[in-house]
CSV table of C-alpha atoms in Angstrom, one decimal:
chain,number,residue,atom,x,y,z
A,1,GLN,CA,-148.6,42.8,48.3
A,2,VAL,CA,-151.7,44.1,46.7
A,3,GLN,CA,-153.8,42.0,44.5
A,4,LEU,CA,-155.8,43.6,42.0
A,5,VAL,CA,-158.5,41.9,40.0
A,6,GLU,CA,-160.4,44.1,37.2
A,7,SER,CA,-164.2,43.4,36.0
A,8,GLY,CA,-166.6,44.9,34.1
A,9,GLY,CA,-165.0,44.8,30.2
A,10,GLY,CA,-167.3,43.7,27.1
A,11,LEU,CA,-168.5,44.7,23.6
A,12,VAL,CA,-170.4,48.0,23.4
A,13,GLN,CA,-171.7,50.2,20.5
A,14,ALA,CA,-170.1,53.5,19.6
A,15,GLY,CA,-172.0,56.2,22.2
A,16,GLY,CA,-172.8,53.4,25.1
A,17,SER,CA,-171.4,52.8,28.6
A,18,LEU,CA,-169.6,50.5,30.6
A,19,ARG,CA,-168.7,50.5,34.0
A,20,LEU,CA,-165.5,48.6,35.1
A,21,SER,CA,-164.9,48.1,38.7
A,22,CYS,CA,-161.2,46.9,40.3
A,23,THR,CA,-161.0,44.3,43.8
A,24,ALA,CA,-158.4,45.7,45.8
A,25,SER,CA,-157.0,43.0,48.3
A,26,GLY,CA,-154.1,43.1,50.4
A,27,ARG,CA,-152.2,46.3,51.7
A,28,THR,CA,-154.4,49.3,52.0
A,29,VAL,CA,-154.2,51.4,48.7
A,30,ILE,CA,-153.6,54.8,48.4
A,31,ASN,CA,-153.3,56.3,44.9
A,32,MET,CA,-155.3,54.2,42.2
A,33,GLY,CA,-155.0,54.6,38.5
A,34,TRP,CA,-156.8,53.6,35.5
A,35,PHE,CA,-154.7,53.2,32.4
A,36,ARG,CA,-155.3,51.5,28.8
A,37,GLN,CA,-153.2,49.8,26.0
A,38,ALA,CA,-154.6,49.1,22.3
A,39,PRO,CA,-152.9,46.6,20.4
A,40,GLY,CA,-149.5,48.2,18.9
A,41,LYS,CA,-149.5,51.2,21.6
A,42,GLU,CA,-147.8,51.8,24.7
A,43,ARG,CA,-150.0,51.7,27.8
A,44,GLU,CA,-151.6,55.2,28.6
A,45,PHE,CA,-152.9,57.2,31.1
A,46,VAL,CA,-156.2,57.2,31.6
A,47,ALA,CA,-157.7,58.4,35.5
A,48,HIS,CA,-156.0,58.6,38.6
A,49,ILE,CA,-158.3,58.6,42.0
A,50,SER,CA,-156.8,59.5,45.4
A,51,TRP,CA,-157.3,57.7,48.7
A,52,THR,CA,-160.1,60.1,49.6
A,53,GLY,CA,-161.7,60.1,46.3
A,54,GLY,CA,-161.6,63.9,46.9
A,55,MET,CA,-159.3,64.3,43.8
A,56,THR,CA,-159.4,63.0,40.3
A,57,ASP,CA,-157.5,63.6,37.4
A,58,TYR,CA,-158.2,62.4,33.7
A,59,ALA,CA,-156.8,62.3,30.3
A,60,ASP,CA,-157.4,65.2,28.1
A,61,PRO,CA,-159.2,62.2,25.3
A,62,VAL,CA,-161.8,60.9,28.3
A,63,LYS,CA,-162.4,64.3,30.1
A,64,GLY,CA,-166.1,64.8,30.4
A,65,ARG,CA,-166.8,61.1,29.7
A,66,PHE,CA,-165.0,59.0,32.4
A,67,SER,CA,-165.7,59.1,36.2
A,68,ALA,CA,-163.5,57.4,38.4
A,69,SER,CA,-165.0,56.8,41.9
A,70,ARG,CA,-164.0,54.4,44.8
A,71,ASP,CA,-165.3,52.9,47.6
A,72,ASN,CA,-162.8,52.2,50.4
A,73,ALA,CA,-164.9,50.0,52.5
A,74,LYS,CA,-165.5,47.7,50.2
A,75,ASN,CA,-162.1,48.3,48.9
A,76,MET,CA,-163.2,48.8,45.1
A,77,VAL,CA,-162.3,51.2,42.4
A,78,TYR,CA,-164.6,52.3,39.4
A,79,LEU,CA,-164.1,53.3,36.0
A,80,GLN,CA,-167.7,54.6,34.7
A,81,MET,CA,-166.9,55.3,30.7
A,82,ASN,CA,-170.1,56.9,29.2
A,83,ASN,CA,-170.2,57.9,25.2
A,84,LEU,CA,-168.0,55.3,23.9
A,85,LYS,CA,-166.2,55.6,20.8
A,86,PRO,CA,-164.1,53.4,18.7
A,87,GLU,CA,-160.8,54.4,19.8
A,88,ASP,CA,-161.6,54.0,23.4
A,89,ALA,CA,-161.3,50.5,22.6
A,90,ALA,CA,-158.1,48.8,24.3
A,91,VAL,CA,-157.4,46.5,27.4
A,92,TYR,CA,-158.3,48.7,30.7
A,93,TYR,CA,-155.8,48.2,33.7
A,94,CYS,CA,-156.2,49.2,37.2
A,95,ALA,CA,-152.8,50.3,38.9
A,96,ALA,CA,-151.9,51.2,42.6
A,97,GLY,CA,-149.5,53.5,43.8
A,98,PRO,CA,-147.9,54.4,47.4
A,99,ARG,CA,-148.7,57.4,49.5
A,100,THR,CA,-145.5,59.2,48.7
A,101,MET,CA,-146.5,59.1,44.6
A,102,ARG,CA,-146.0,62.8,43.7
A,103,THR,CA,-148.9,64.6,41.6
A,104,MET,CA,-146.2,65.2,38.8
A,105,GLU,CA,-146.1,61.3,38.8
A,106,ILE,CA,-150.2,59.9,38.4
A,107,HIS,CA,-150.0,59.7,34.8
A,108,GLU,CA,-146.7,57.5,34.5
A,109,VAL,CA,-147.1,54.1,34.5
A,110,TYR,CA,-143.7,53.4,36.7
A,111,ALA,CA,-145.4,55.1,39.4
A,112,TYR,CA,-147.8,52.3,39.9
A,113,SER,CA,-146.5,48.9,42.0
A,114,TYR,CA,-149.3,46.9,41.2
A,115,TRP,CA,-151.3,45.9,38.5
A,116,GLY,CA,-154.3,44.3,37.4
A,117,GLN,CA,-154.5,41.4,35.0
A,118,GLY,CA,-156.6,44.1,32.7
A,119,THR,CA,-160.2,43.9,31.3
A,120,GLN,CA,-160.8,44.1,27.5
A,121,VAL,CA,-163.5,46.8,26.0
A,122,THR,CA,-164.3,46.4,22.3
A,123,VAL,CA,-166.3,49.4,21.0
A,124,SER,CA,-168.2,48.6,17.3
A,125,SER,CA,-168.9,51.7,15.5
């Protein structure tokens, strides 16, 4: 079992920044993802980071603005969000997936076995 707890959400003005954190406990997690879900919308992929942190991938709407990182010694994963836009407002979730996750699956909700409870990000215009 893996337990994930997100933190760092809040209210920020458009153009501002937030840093989300995700604390993992339990089994060692390999693939970590960030997803978000706005009211009335499906949960969508935001970012993925590999075990070493050497490989990252981002959804097109956040490329160049968001950056994922991890500190395996602390079992922490981070999502730095810069130049936030009103359309970035959502509940953000971190998720953990197995070593066997295929590259083509990293954007898919079903590929992740464990999820945090989410943290709310609100962006005012």
